[in-house]
Amino acid sequence: MNQVICTVDVVLLTIRHDALMVAVIAREHAPFKGRLALPGGYIHANEDHNAYDAAIRVIKEKAGIVAPYLEQLLTFSGPARDPRGWSVSIAHYALVPFDLVYQADNDVKLIKVDGKLSLPFDHDTMVQKALERLSNKSQYSSLPCFLAGDMFTLPQLQRIYEVLMGEPINKVTFRRKIGEMDMLELVEGGFAASGAHRPAQLYRLKNAFRQRLMLLERGM
Amino acid sequence: MNQVICTVDVVLLTIRHDALMVAVIAREHAPFKGRLALPGGYIHANEDHNAYDAAIRVIKEKAGIVAPYLEQLLTFSGPARDPRGWSVSIAHYALVPFDLVYQADNDVKLIKVDGKLSLPFDHDTMVQKALERLSNKSQYSSLPCFLAGDMFTLPQLQRIYEVLMGEPINKVTFRRKIGEMDMLELVEGGFAASGAHRPAQLYRLKNAFRQRLMLLERGM
DNA sequence: TGAATAGTGTCTTTGAGACAATATTGC
DNA sequence: GCAATATTGTCTCAAAGACACTATTCA
């Protein structure tokens, strides 16, 4: 009556060339052995403090990194989503700067999220729900900063916001909002030169905002 | 290694005399037998289609009603939250008009949520998270309508919004927003007389909005 | 008629977006 | 200087809130 399989899955997202990418790995075991799927695994009751810790462990084991941002997404459940039987998967989503995924020693493949994914289980739905959550939260928080690297320019950050929200933002408004949030500090003497034009000032997140989200009263 | 207990819990909320109340029931079995706690129970793998259906079943069994609004909240997990062992509880929250809870034949008790609750397990946290979610969603959606009855006046609805959001709303702005959402229809000849003053017009939700939320671009 | 709440009109203030002017770089 | 992008100033327009006026009921 309570034969329920308990797992966690992680929708690990990053951004590259103005495109959102999701991390997938070839499955080592049945079911769907060899197929590309979201990183995931059983909850280890003897080892994990809770599902969040299980997700941290999965990211570390499968992608070799510690994600700057990780949040519980939704829990998927039912008799048919996993051929092994009635199952529960506590889905999470993680945001990681591209360099962090790329430099790590892992077998992760990155797939653009705008095409058809055709992942096994209900992983397509998980990705879709993660994108919805991300799109919503980006409108009224500092969440997108976790996809930028340690240092970034305001035009770069604006492009990230635009990719996540799926629509252009007014430049003046964007800078006003970022100013209101008061979460960035200027990198002294740091400029990003990228061609025959004025270089952009580099910024970094203030320490206080590396651990928590800044919320906006009114959205972007 | 995968000895995990799987349950669902429901934060069933209603509003009475401008105060938010949560439904609790005396526990029939150990642990915490006799203590007031959120309605919940094991997932029945042979019977439930998924966790959402399990929550519907729990509400029906324990409170004798079908909630107009039900949504998955968060999943709570860990070795210590339930004395029976490493457990997962998929928490949901439900919104129900007061009359529906009150008329039903059940053993539900309603407690104001503003005092200290001291519920067993991590149920206090569940209630707190439900209130946060409710407060957030109320700012930019029609969610509070599910706490009103079949018919209601605009002043009544405004008071519900104010209770959920925890702050007063400008009357003119409120009516402008409700008008924009275009989700209410006037009840012909329906007025709520309540004393020595002009009676208020009764409205009801248009049919299309009984099943889905209306979202606002900018919040209340 | 007076008190009380419902409902509406309108003015003021605030904030978002448009536009454009200035700044800095490599060629 | 010219092209290209960064950064900032300012004007315009739309939305939110304040205020007040009218409407309707019962005592």
CSV table of C-alpha atoms (C1' of nucleotides) in Angstrom, one decimal:
chain,number,residue,atom,x,y,z
A,1,MET,CA,0.0,0.0,0.0
A,2,ASN,CA,2.9,2.3,0.6
A,3,GLN,CA,5.4,0.8,-1.9
A,4,VAL,CA,6.4,4.2,-3.3
A,5,ILE,CA,9.7,4.9,-5.0
A,6,CYS,CA,11.2,8.2,-3.9
A,7,THR,CA,13.6,10.1,-6.1
A,8,VAL,CA,14.9,13.6,-6.8
A,9,ASP,CA,15.5,15.1,-10.3
A,10,VAL,CA,17.3,18.3,-11.1
A,11,VAL,CA,16.6,20.7,-14.0
A,12,LEU,CA,20.0,22.4,-14.2
A,13,LEU,CA,19.9,25.4,-16.3
A,14,THR,CA,22.6,27.7,-17.8
A,15,ILE,CA,22.8,30.3,-20.5
A,16,ARG,CA,25.1,30.4,-23.4
A,17,HIS,CA,25.1,32.7,-26.4
A,18,ASP,CA,21.8,34.1,-25.4
A,19,ALA,CA,20.2,30.7,-25.2
A,20,LEU,CA,18.9,28.7,-22.2
A,21,MET,CA,20.4,25.3,-22.0
A,22,VAL,CA,19.4,22.3,-19.8
A,23,ALA,CA,21.9,19.7,-18.5
A,24,VAL,CA,21.3,16.1,-19.4
A,25,ILE,CA,23.3,12.9,-18.9
A,26,ALA,CA,23.1,9.5,-20.5
A,27,ARG,CA,21.4,7.1,-18.1
A,28,GLU,CA,23.7,4.4,-16.7
A,29,HIS,CA,21.0,2.0,-15.7
A,30,ALA,CA,17.6,0.8,-16.7
A,31,PRO,CA,15.0,2.0,-17.2
A,32,PHE,CA,15.9,4.1,-20.3
A,33,LYS,CA,19.6,3.0,-20.1
A,34,GLY,CA,21.7,5.1,-22.4
A,35,ARG,CA,19.0,7.7,-23.0
A,36,LEU,CA,19.7,11.3,-22.2
A,37,ALA,CA,17.8,12.4,-19.1
A,38,LEU,CA,17.8,14.9,-16.3
A,39,PRO,CA,20.3,14.1,-13.5
A,40,GLY,CA,18.5,12.4,-10.7
A,41,GLY,CA,18.5,9.5,-8.3
A,42,TYR,CA,17.0,7.8,-5.3
A,43,ILE,CA,16.8,9.6,-2.0
A,44,HIS,CA,19.4,8.0,0.3
A,45,ALA,CA,17.6,7.9,3.6
A,46,ASN,CA,20.8,6.9,5.5
A,47,GLU,CA,22.7,9.9,4.1
A,48,ASP,CA,20.5,12.7,3.0
A,49,HIS,CA,19.2,15.2,5.5
A,50,ASN,CA,16.2,16.0,3.2
A,51,ALA,CA,15.3,16.2,-0.5
A,52,TYR,CA,17.1,19.4,-0.9
A,53,ASP,CA,20.3,17.8,0.3
A,54,ALA,CA,19.7,14.9,-2.0
A,55,ALA,CA,19.5,17.3,-4.9
A,56,ILE,CA,22.8,18.9,-3.9
A,57,ARG,CA,24.3,15.5,-3.8
A,58,VAL,CA,23.0,14.5,-7.2
A,59,ILE,CA,24.3,17.7,-8.7
A,60,LYS,CA,27.7,17.1,-7.2
A,61,GLU,CA,27.8,13.4,-8.2
A,62,LYS,CA,26.6,13.9,-11.8
A,63,ALA,CA,27.8,17.3,-12.7
A,64,GLY,CA,30.7,17.8,-10.3
A,65,ILE,CA,29.6,21.2,-9.2
A,66,VAL,CA,27.9,23.1,-6.4
A,67,ALA,CA,25.1,25.2,-7.9
A,68,PRO,CA,24.9,28.9,-6.9
A,69,TYR,CA,21.1,28.6,-6.8
A,70,LEU,CA,18.9,25.6,-6.1
A,71,GLU,CA,15.2,25.6,-5.3
A,72,GLN,CA,12.5,23.0,-5.0
A,73,LEU,CA,10.3,23.1,-8.0
A,74,LEU,CA,7.4,20.7,-7.8
A,75,THR,CA,6.8,17.0,-6.9
A,76,PHE,CA,5.7,14.7,-9.7
A,77,SER,CA,4.0,11.4,-8.8
A,78,GLY,CA,1.9,8.6,-10.1
A,79,PRO,CA,1.9,4.9,-11.1
A,80,ALA,CA,3.0,5.4,-14.7
A,81,ARG,CA,5.7,8.1,-14.8
A,82,ASP,CA,8.4,5.5,-13.9
A,83,PRO,CA,8.1,1.9,-15.2
A,84,ARG,CA,9.5,0.6,-11.9
A,85,GLY,CA,6.2,1.4,-10.2
A,86,TRP,CA,4.3,4.1,-8.3
A,87,SER,CA,6.9,6.8,-7.8
A,88,VAL,CA,7.4,10.3,-6.4
A,89,SER,CA,10.1,12.6,-7.7
A,90,ILE,CA,10.8,15.8,-6.0
A,91,ALA,CA,12.0,18.0,-8.8
A,92,HIS,CA,14.4,20.9,-8.2
A,93,TYR,CA,15.9,23.5,-10.5
A,94,ALA,CA,19.4,24.9,-10.4
A,95,LEU,CA,20.9,28.0,-12.0
A,96,VAL,CA,24.6,27.8,-12.9
A,97,PRO,CA,26.9,30.1,-14.9
A,98,PHE,CA,28.0,28.5,-18.1
A,99,ASP,CA,31.7,28.5,-17.2
A,100,LEU,CA,31.0,26.5,-14.0
A,101,VAL,CA,29.3,23.6,-15.9
A,102,TYR,CA,31.8,23.7,-18.8
A,103,GLN,CA,34.9,23.7,-16.7
A,104,ALA,CA,33.8,20.8,-14.4
A,105,ASP,CA,34.9,17.3,-15.2
A,106,ASN,CA,31.7,15.6,-16.0
A,107,ASP,CA,29.6,13.9,-18.7
A,108,VAL,CA,26.9,16.5,-18.8
A,109,LYS,CA,25.5,17.5,-22.2
A,110,LEU,CA,23.8,20.8,-22.6
A,111,ILE,CA,20.7,21.0,-24.8
A,112,LYS,CA,18.9,24.2,-25.9
A,113,VAL,CA,15.5,24.3,-24.3
A,114,ASP,CA,13.6,25.9,-27.1
A,115,GLY,CA,13.5,22.8,-29.3
A,116,LYS,CA,11.6,19.6,-28.6
A,117,LEU,CA,13.4,17.7,-25.8
A,118,SER,CA,11.9,14.2,-25.8
A,119,LEU,CA,13.4,13.2,-22.5
A,120,PRO,CA,12.2,10.0,-20.8
A,121,PHE,CA,9.9,9.9,-17.7
A,122,ASP,CA,8.1,13.2,-17.3
A,123,HIS,CA,11.3,15.1,-17.6
A,124,ASP,CA,10.0,17.3,-20.5
A,125,THR,CA,7.2,18.5,-18.2
A,126,MET,CA,9.8,19.2,-15.4
A,127,VAL,CA,11.8,21.4,-17.8
A,128,GLN,CA,8.7,23.2,-18.9
A,129,LYS,CA,7.6,23.9,-15.3
A,130,ALA,CA,11.1,25.1,-14.4
A,131,LEU,CA,11.1,27.5,-17.3
A,132,GLU,CA,7.7,28.9,-16.3
A,133,ARG,CA,8.9,29.3,-12.7
A,134,LEU,CA,12.1,31.0,-13.9
A,135,SER,CA,10.3,33.3,-16.3
A,136,ASN,CA,7.9,34.4,-13.5
A,137,LYS,CA,10.5,34.9,-10.8
A,138,SER,CA,12.8,36.8,-13.2
A,139,GLN,CA,10.1,39.5,-13.6
A,140,TYR,CA,10.3,40.6,-10.0
A,141,SER,CA,13.6,39.4,-8.5
A,142,SER,CA,17.3,39.2,-8.8
A,143,LEU,CA,17.2,35.5,-9.7
A,144,PRO,CA,18.8,35.9,-13.1
A,145,CYS,CA,22.0,37.1,-11.5
A,146,PHE,CA,22.8,33.5,-10.6
A,147,LEU,CA,23.2,32.7,-14.3
A,148,ALA,CA,25.8,35.4,-14.7
A,149,GLY,CA,29.4,34.8,-13.7
A,150,ASP,CA,31.3,36.4,-10.8
A,151,MET,CA,31.6,39.6,-12.8
A,152,PHE,CA,29.4,40.9,-15.5
A,153,THR,CA,28.3,44.1,-17.2
A,154,LEU,CA,24.9,45.7,-17.2
A,155,PRO,CA,24.3,45.0,-20.9
A,156,GLN,CA,25.1,41.3,-20.3
A,157,LEU,CA,22.8,41.1,-17.3
A,158,GLN,CA,20.0,42.8,-19.3
A,159,ARG,CA,20.4,40.2,-22.1
A,160,ILE,CA,20.0,37.4,-19.5
A,161,TYR,CA,16.9,39.0,-18.1
A,162,GLU,CA,15.5,39.3,-21.6
A,163,VAL,CA,16.2,35.7,-22.5
A,164,LEU,CA,14.6,34.5,-19.3
A,165,MET,CA,11.5,36.7,-19.6
A,166,GLY,CA,11.3,36.2,-23.4
A,167,GLU,CA,10.8,39.9,-24.2
A,168,PRO,CA,13.0,43.0,-24.6
A,169,ILE,CA,13.4,45.4,-21.7
A,170,ASN,CA,13.7,49.2,-21.9
A,171,LYS,CA,17.3,50.0,-21.1
A,172,VAL,CA,16.6,53.0,-18.9
A,173,THR,CA,14.0,51.2,-17.0
A,174,PHE,CA,16.2,48.2,-16.5
A,175,ARG,CA,19.0,50.3,-15.1
A,176,ARG,CA,16.6,52.2,-12.8
A,177,LYS,CA,15.4,48.8,-11.4
A,178,ILE,CA,18.8,47.4,-10.9
A,179,GLY,CA,19.8,50.6,-9.1
A,180,GLU,CA,16.7,50.4,-6.9
A,181,MET,CA,17.6,46.8,-5.9
A,182,ASP,CA,21.0,48.1,-4.7
A,183,MET,CA,22.5,44.7,-5.0
A,184,LEU,CA,25.5,45.3,-7.3
A,185,GLU,CA,28.9,46.8,-6.6
A,186,LEU,CA,31.2,48.3,-9.1
A,187,VAL,CA,34.4,46.5,-9.9
A,188,GLU,CA,37.1,49.2,-9.6
A,189,GLY,CA,38.8,49.6,-12.9
A,190,GLY,CA,37.0,46.7,-14.4
A,191,PHE,CA,35.9,47.0,-17.9
A,192,ALA,CA,34.8,44.6,-20.5
A,193,ALA,CA,36.3,45.5,-23.9
A,194,SER,CA,34.6,43.8,-26.7
A,195,GLY,CA,35.4,45.7,-29.9
A,196,ALA,CA,35.5,49.1,-31.4
A,197,HIS,CA,33.3,50.8,-28.9
A,198,ARG,CA,33.1,52.0,-25.4
A,199,PRO,CA,33.8,49.2,-22.9
A,200,ALA,CA,31.2,48.4,-20.3
A,201,GLN,CA,31.7,48.7,-16.6
A,202,LEU,CA,32.0,45.4,-14.7
A,203,TYR,CA,29.9,44.7,-11.6
A,204,ARG,CA,29.6,42.0,-9.1
A,205,LEU,CA,26.8,40.9,-6.6
A,206,LYS,CA,27.3,42.4,-3.2
A,207,ASN,CA,28.0,39.6,-0.7
A,208,ALA,CA,24.7,39.8,1.0
A,209,PHE,CA,22.9,38.9,-2.2
A,210,ARG,CA,24.9,35.8,-3.0
A,211,GLN,CA,22.7,33.9,-0.5
A,212,ARG,CA,19.4,35.5,-1.0
A,213,LEU,CA,17.0,36.9,-3.5
A,214,MET,CA,16.2,40.5,-3.9
A,215,LEU,CA,12.5,41.1,-4.6
A,216,LEU,CA,11.0,44.0,-6.6
A,217,GLU,CA,7.7,45.6,-5.6
A,218,ARG,CA,6.7,46.1,-9.2
A,219,GLY,CA,8.1,43.8,-11.9
A,220,MET,CA,10.6,44.7,-14.6
B,1,MET,CA,18.1,2.6,1.7
B,2,ASN,CA,14.8,3.6,0.2
B,3,GLN,CA,12.6,3.1,3.3
B,4,VAL,CA,10.7,6.3,2.8
B,5,ILE,CA,7.2,7.1,4.1
B,6,CYS,CA,5.1,9.0,1.6
B,7,THR,CA,2.2,11.1,2.7
B,8,VAL,CA,0.2,14.2,1.7
B,9,ASP,CA,-0.9,17.0,4.0
B,10,VAL,CA,-3.4,19.7,3.3
B,11,VAL,CA,-3.4,23.3,4.5
B,12,LEU,CA,-7.1,24.0,4.2
B,13,LEU,CA,-7.8,27.8,4.5
B,14,THR,CA,-10.9,29.7,4.9
B,15,ILE,CA,-11.9,33.2,5.9
B,16,ARG,CA,-14.3,34.2,8.6
B,17,HIS,CA,-15.0,37.7,10.1
B,18,ASP,CA,-12.0,39.1,8.3
B,19,ALA,CA,-9.7,36.5,9.8
B,20,LEU,CA,-7.9,33.6,8.0
B,21,MET,CA,-8.5,30.2,9.6
B,22,VAL,CA,-6.8,26.9,9.0
B,23,ALA,CA,-8.6,23.5,9.3
B,24,VAL,CA,-7.2,21.0,11.8
B,25,ILE,CA,-8.5,17.7,13.1
B,26,ALA,CA,-7.7,15.6,16.2
B,27,ARG,CA,-5.4,12.8,15.1
B,28,GLU,CA,-7.0,9.3,15.4
B,29,HIS,CA,-3.7,7.4,15.5
B,30,ALA,CA,-0.2,7.6,16.8
B,31,PRO,CA,2.1,9.5,16.5
B,32,PHE,CA,0.5,12.5,18.2
B,33,LYS,CA,-2.8,10.7,18.7
B,34,GLY,CA,-5.4,13.2,19.9
B,35,ARG,CA,-3.4,16.3,19.0
B,36,LEU,CA,-4.8,18.7,16.5
B,37,ALA,CA,-3.0,18.5,13.2
B,38,LEU,CA,-3.4,19.3,9.5
B,39,PRO,CA,-5.6,16.7,7.6
B,40,GLY,CA,-3.2,14.3,5.9
B,41,GLY,CA,-2.5,10.7,5.2
B,42,TYR,CA,-0.5,8.1,3.4
B,43,ILE,CA,-0.5,8.0,-0.4
B,44,HIS,CA,-2.5,5.0,-1.5
B,45,ALA,CA,-0.5,3.6,-4.4
B,46,ASN,CA,-3.4,1.2,-5.4
B,47,GLU,CA,-6.0,4.0,-5.4
B,48,ASP,CA,-4.5,7.4,-6.0
B,49,HIS,CA,-3.6,8.6,-9.5
B,50,ASN,CA,-1.0,11.0,-8.1
B,51,ALA,CA,-0.4,13.1,-5.0
B,52,TYR,CA,-2.9,15.7,-6.1
B,53,ASP,CA,-5.6,13.0,-6.2
B,54,ALA,CA,-4.4,11.8,-2.8
B,55,ALA,CA,-5.0,15.4,-1.5
B,56,ILE,CA,-8.4,15.5,-3.0
B,57,ARG,CA,-9.2,12.2,-1.3
B,58,VAL,CA,-7.9,13.4,2.1
B,59,ILE,CA,-10.0,16.5,2.0
B,60,LYS,CA,-13.0,14.5,1.1
B,61,GLU,CA,-12.4,11.9,3.8
B,62,LYS,CA,-11.5,14.3,6.6
B,63,ALA,CA,-13.5,17.4,5.8
B,64,GLY,CA,-16.3,16.0,3.7
B,65,ILE,CA,-15.9,18.6,0.9
B,66,VAL,CA,-14.5,19.2,-2.5
B,67,ALA,CA,-12.3,22.3,-2.4
B,68,PRO,CA,-12.9,24.9,-5.1
B,69,TYR,CA,-9.2,25.5,-5.3
B,70,LEU,CA,-6.3,23.1,-4.6
B,71,GLU,CA,-2.7,23.5,-5.4
B,72,GLN,CA,0.5,21.7,-4.6
B,73,LEU,CA,2.6,23.8,-2.1
B,74,LEU,CA,5.9,22.2,-1.3
B,75,THR,CA,7.3,18.9,-0.3
B,76,PHE,CA,8.7,18.4,3.2
B,77,SER,CA,11.2,15.7,3.9
B,78,GLY,CA,13.8,14.3,6.3
B,79,PRO,CA,14.5,11.8,9.0
B,80,ALA,CA,13.1,13.7,11.9
B,81,ARG,CA,9.9,15.4,10.8
B,82,ASP,CA,7.9,12.2,11.5
B,83,PRO,CA,8.8,9.9,14.4
B,84,ARG,CA,8.0,6.9,12.3
B,85,GLY,CA,11.1,7.4,10.1
B,86,TRP,CA,12.5,9.1,7.1
B,87,SER,CA,9.4,10.7,5.4
B,88,VAL,CA,8.2,12.8,2.6
B,89,SER,CA,5.1,14.8,2.8
B,90,ILE,CA,3.7,16.5,-0.4
B,91,ALA,CA,2.0,19.5,1.1
B,92,HIS,CA,-1.0,21.1,-0.7
B,93,TYR,CA,-3.1,24.1,0.1
B,94,ALA,CA,-6.8,24.5,-0.5
B,95,LEU,CA,-9.1,27.5,-0.5
B,96,VAL,CA,-12.7,27.0,0.6
B,97,PRO,CA,-15.5,29.5,1.4
B,98,PHE,CA,-16.4,29.4,5.1
B,99,ASP,CA,-20.0,28.1,4.5
B,100,LEU,CA,-18.7,25.1,2.7
B,101,VAL,CA,-16.5,24.0,5.6
B,102,TYR,CA,-19.1,24.9,8.2
B,103,GLN,CA,-22.1,23.1,6.6
B,104,ALA,CA,-20.2,19.9,6.0
B,105,ASP,CA,-20.6,17.0,8.4
B,106,ASN,CA,-17.1,16.7,9.8
B,107,ASP,CA,-14.9,17.0,12.8
B,108,VAL,CA,-12.8,19.9,11.5
B,109,LYS,CA,-11.8,22.7,13.8
B,110,LEU,CA,-10.9,26.1,12.5
B,111,ILE,CA,-8.0,28.0,14.1
B,112,LYS,CA,-7.0,31.6,13.4
B,113,VAL,CA,-3.7,31.6,11.7
B,114,ASP,CA,-2.3,34.8,13.3
B,115,GLY,CA,-1.7,33.2,16.7
B,116,LYS,CA,0.9,30.6,17.6
B,117,LEU,CA,-0.2,27.3,16.2
B,118,SER,CA,2.0,24.7,17.8
B,119,LEU,CA,0.9,21.9,15.5
B,120,PRO,CA,2.8,18.6,15.5
B,121,PHE,CA,5.2,17.4,12.7
B,122,ASP,CA,6.4,20.4,10.7
B,123,HIS,CA,2.8,21.5,10.2
B,124,ASP,CA,3.5,25.0,11.5
B,125,THR,CA,6.0,25.5,8.7
B,126,MET,CA,3.5,24.2,6.2
B,127,VAL,CA,0.9,26.7,7.3
B,128,GLN,CA,3.4,29.5,7.2
B,129,LYS,CA,4.6,28.6,3.7
B,130,ALA,CA,0.9,28.4,2.5
B,131,LEU,CA,0.3,31.9,3.8
B,132,GLU,CA,3.4,33.2,2.0
B,133,ARG,CA,2.3,31.6,-1.2
B,134,LEU,CA,-1.3,32.9,-0.8
B,135,SER,CA,-0.1,36.4,0.0
B,136,ASN,CA,2.1,36.5,-3.0
B,137,LYS,CA,-0.4,35.1,-5.5
B,138,SER,CA,-3.2,37.3,-4.2
B,139,GLN,CA,-1.2,40.4,-5.3
B,140,TYR,CA,-1.4,39.5,-9.0
B,141,SER,CA,-4.3,37.1,-9.5
B,142,SER,CA,-7.9,36.3,-8.9
B,143,LEU,CA,-7.0,33.6,-6.3
B,144,PRO,CA,-8.8,35.3,-3.4
B,145,CYS,CA,-12.1,34.8,-5.2
B,146,PHE,CA,-12.1,31.1,-4.2
B,147,LEU,CA,-12.4,32.2,-0.6
B,148,ALA,CA,-15.6,34.1,-1.4
B,149,GLY,CA,-18.9,32.3,-1.7
B,150,ASP,CA,-21.0,31.8,-4.9
B,151,MET,CA,-22.1,35.4,-4.7
B,152,PHE,CA,-20.4,38.4,-3.1
B,153,THR,CA,-20.2,42.1,-3.2
B,154,LEU,CA,-17.1,44.2,-4.2
B,155,PRO,CA,-16.6,45.5,-0.7
B,156,GLN,CA,-16.6,41.9,0.6
B,157,LEU,CA,-14.1,40.8,-2.0
B,158,GLN,CA,-11.9,43.8,-1.3
B,159,ARG,CA,-11.8,42.9,2.4
B,160,ILE,CA,-10.7,39.3,1.5
B,161,TYR,CA,-7.9,40.7,-0.7
B,162,GLU,CA,-6.8,43.0,2.1
B,163,VAL,CA,-6.8,40.2,4.7
B,164,LEU,CA,-4.7,38.0,2.4
B,165,MET,CA,-2.3,40.7,1.4
B,166,GLY,CA,-2.1,42.2,4.9
B,167,GLU,CA,-2.5,45.8,3.8
B,168,PRO,CA,-5.4,48.1,2.8
B,169,ILE,CA,-6.1,48.6,-0.9
B,170,ASN,CA,-7.3,51.8,-2.5
B,171,LYS,CA,-10.9,51.4,-3.3
B,172,VAL,CA,-10.8,53.1,-6.7
B,173,THR,CA,-7.7,51.1,-7.8
B,174,PHE,CA,-9.3,47.9,-6.6
B,175,ARG,CA,-12.4,48.4,-8.6
B,176,ARG,CA,-10.3,49.4,-11.7
B,177,LYS,CA,-8.3,46.2,-11.4
B,178,ILE,CA,-11.3,43.9,-10.9
B,179,GLY,CA,-12.9,45.6,-13.9
B,180,GLU,CA,-9.7,44.9,-16.0
B,181,MET,CA,-9.8,41.3,-15.1
B,182,ASP,CA,-13.3,41.1,-16.5
B,183,MET,CA,-14.1,37.9,-14.5
B,184,LEU,CA,-17.2,38.9,-12.6
B,185,GLU,CA,-20.8,39.1,-13.8
B,186,LEU,CA,-23.5,41.1,-12.1
B,187,VAL,CA,-26.3,39.2,-10.3
B,188,GLU,CA,-29.4,40.8,-11.7
B,189,GLY,CA,-31.4,42.5,-8.9
B,190,GLY,CA,-29.1,41.0,-6.3
B,191,PHE,CA,-28.2,43.3,-3.5
B,192,ALA,CA,-26.7,42.7,0.0
B,193,ALA,CA,-28.6,44.7,2.5
B,194,SER,CA,-26.7,45.0,5.7
B,195,GLY,CA,-27.9,48.0,7.7
B,196,ALA,CA,-28.9,51.6,7.4
B,197,HIS,CA,-27.0,52.4,4.2
B,198,ARG,CA,-26.9,51.8,0.5
B,199,PRO,CA,-26.9,48.0,-0.2
B,200,ALA,CA,-24.0,46.6,-2.4
B,201,GLN,CA,-24.4,45.0,-5.7
B,202,LEU,CA,-23.9,41.2,-5.8
B,203,TYR,CA,-21.5,39.6,-8.3
B,204,ARG,CA,-20.5,36.1,-9.2
B,205,LEU,CA,-17.5,34.6,-11.0
B,206,LYS,CA,-18.0,34.1,-14.7
B,207,ASN,CA,-18.1,30.4,-15.5
B,208,ALA,CA,-14.7,30.4,-17.3
B,209,PHE,CA,-13.0,31.7,-14.2
B,210,ARG,CA,-14.3,28.9,-11.8
B,211,GLN,CA,-11.6,26.6,-13.2
B,212,ARG,CA,-8.7,28.9,-13.8
B,213,LEU,CA,-6.8,31.8,-12.4
B,214,MET,CA,-6.9,35.3,-13.9
B,215,LEU,CA,-3.4,36.9,-13.8
B,216,LEU,CA,-2.7,40.6,-13.5
B,217,GLU,CA,0.2,42.2,-15.4
B,218,ARG,CA,0.9,44.6,-12.5
B,219,GLY,CA,-0.1,43.7,-9.0
B,220,MET,CA,-2.9,45.1,-6.9
C,1,DT,C1',-33.2,64.5,7.6
C,2,DG,C1',-28.9,62.3,9.2
C,3,DA,C1',-25.7,58.5,9.5
C,4,DA,C1',-23.6,55.0,7.2
C,5,DT,C1',-21.7,52.5,3.4
C,6,DA,C1',-21.7,51.9,-2.0
C,7,DG,C1',-20.3,53.6,-6.1
C,8,DT,C1',-18.1,57.1,-9.4
C,9,DG,C1',-15.5,61.2,-11.2
C,10,DT,C1',-11.4,63.7,-11.4
C,11,DC,C1',-7.1,65.7,-9.9
C,12,DT,C1',-2.4,64.8,-8.4
C,13,DT,C1',1.6,62.0,-8.0
C,14,DT,C1',4.5,58.4,-9.5
C,15,DG,C1',6.6,55.4,-12.4
C,16,DA,C1',7.6,53.3,-17.0
C,17,DG,C1',9.0,54.0,-21.7
C,18,DA,C1',10.7,56.9,-25.7
C,19,DC,C1',14.1,59.7,-27.3
C,20,DA,C1',18.2,61.7,-27.6
C,21,DA,C1',22.5,63.6,-26.1
C,22,DT,C1',27.1,62.5,-24.4
C,23,DA,C1',31.1,59.1,-23.5
C,24,DT,C1',34.6,56.0,-24.8
C,25,DT,C1',36.8,52.7,-27.6
C,26,DG,C1',39.3,50.6,-32.0
C,27,DC,C1',40.1,51.5,-36.6
D,1,DG,C1',36.9,61.5,-37.6
D,2,DC,C1',33.7,57.3,-37.9
D,3,DA,C1',31.2,53.4,-36.3
D,4,DA,C1',29.7,51.0,-32.5
D,5,DT,C1',28.1,50.3,-28.0
D,6,DA,C1',27.8,52.3,-23.0
D,7,DT,C1',25.8,55.5,-20.0
D,8,DT,C1',22.9,59.3,-18.6
D,9,DG,C1',19.4,63.2,-18.9
D,10,DT,C1',14.9,64.5,-19.8
D,11,DC,C1',10.3,64.5,-21.8
D,12,DT,C1',5.9,62.1,-22.4
D,13,DC,C1',2.4,59.0,-21.3
D,14,DA,C1',0.0,55.8,-18.4
D,15,DA,C1',-1.2,53.9,-14.1
D,16,DA,C1',-2.0,54.4,-9.1
D,17,DG,C1',-3.6,56.9,-5.2
D,18,DA,C1',-6.0,60.8,-2.9
D,19,DC,C1',-10.0,63.2,-2.5
D,20,DA,C1',-14.5,64.3,-2.9
D,21,DC,C1',-19.0,64.1,-4.7
D,22,DT,C1',-23.3,61.5,-5.6
D,23,DA,C1',-26.5,57.4,-4.5
D,24,DT,C1',-29.2,54.5,-1.5
D,25,DT,C1',-30.8,52.6,2.6
D,26,DC,C1',-32.8,52.6,7.5
D,27,DA,C1',-33.9,54.9,11.6
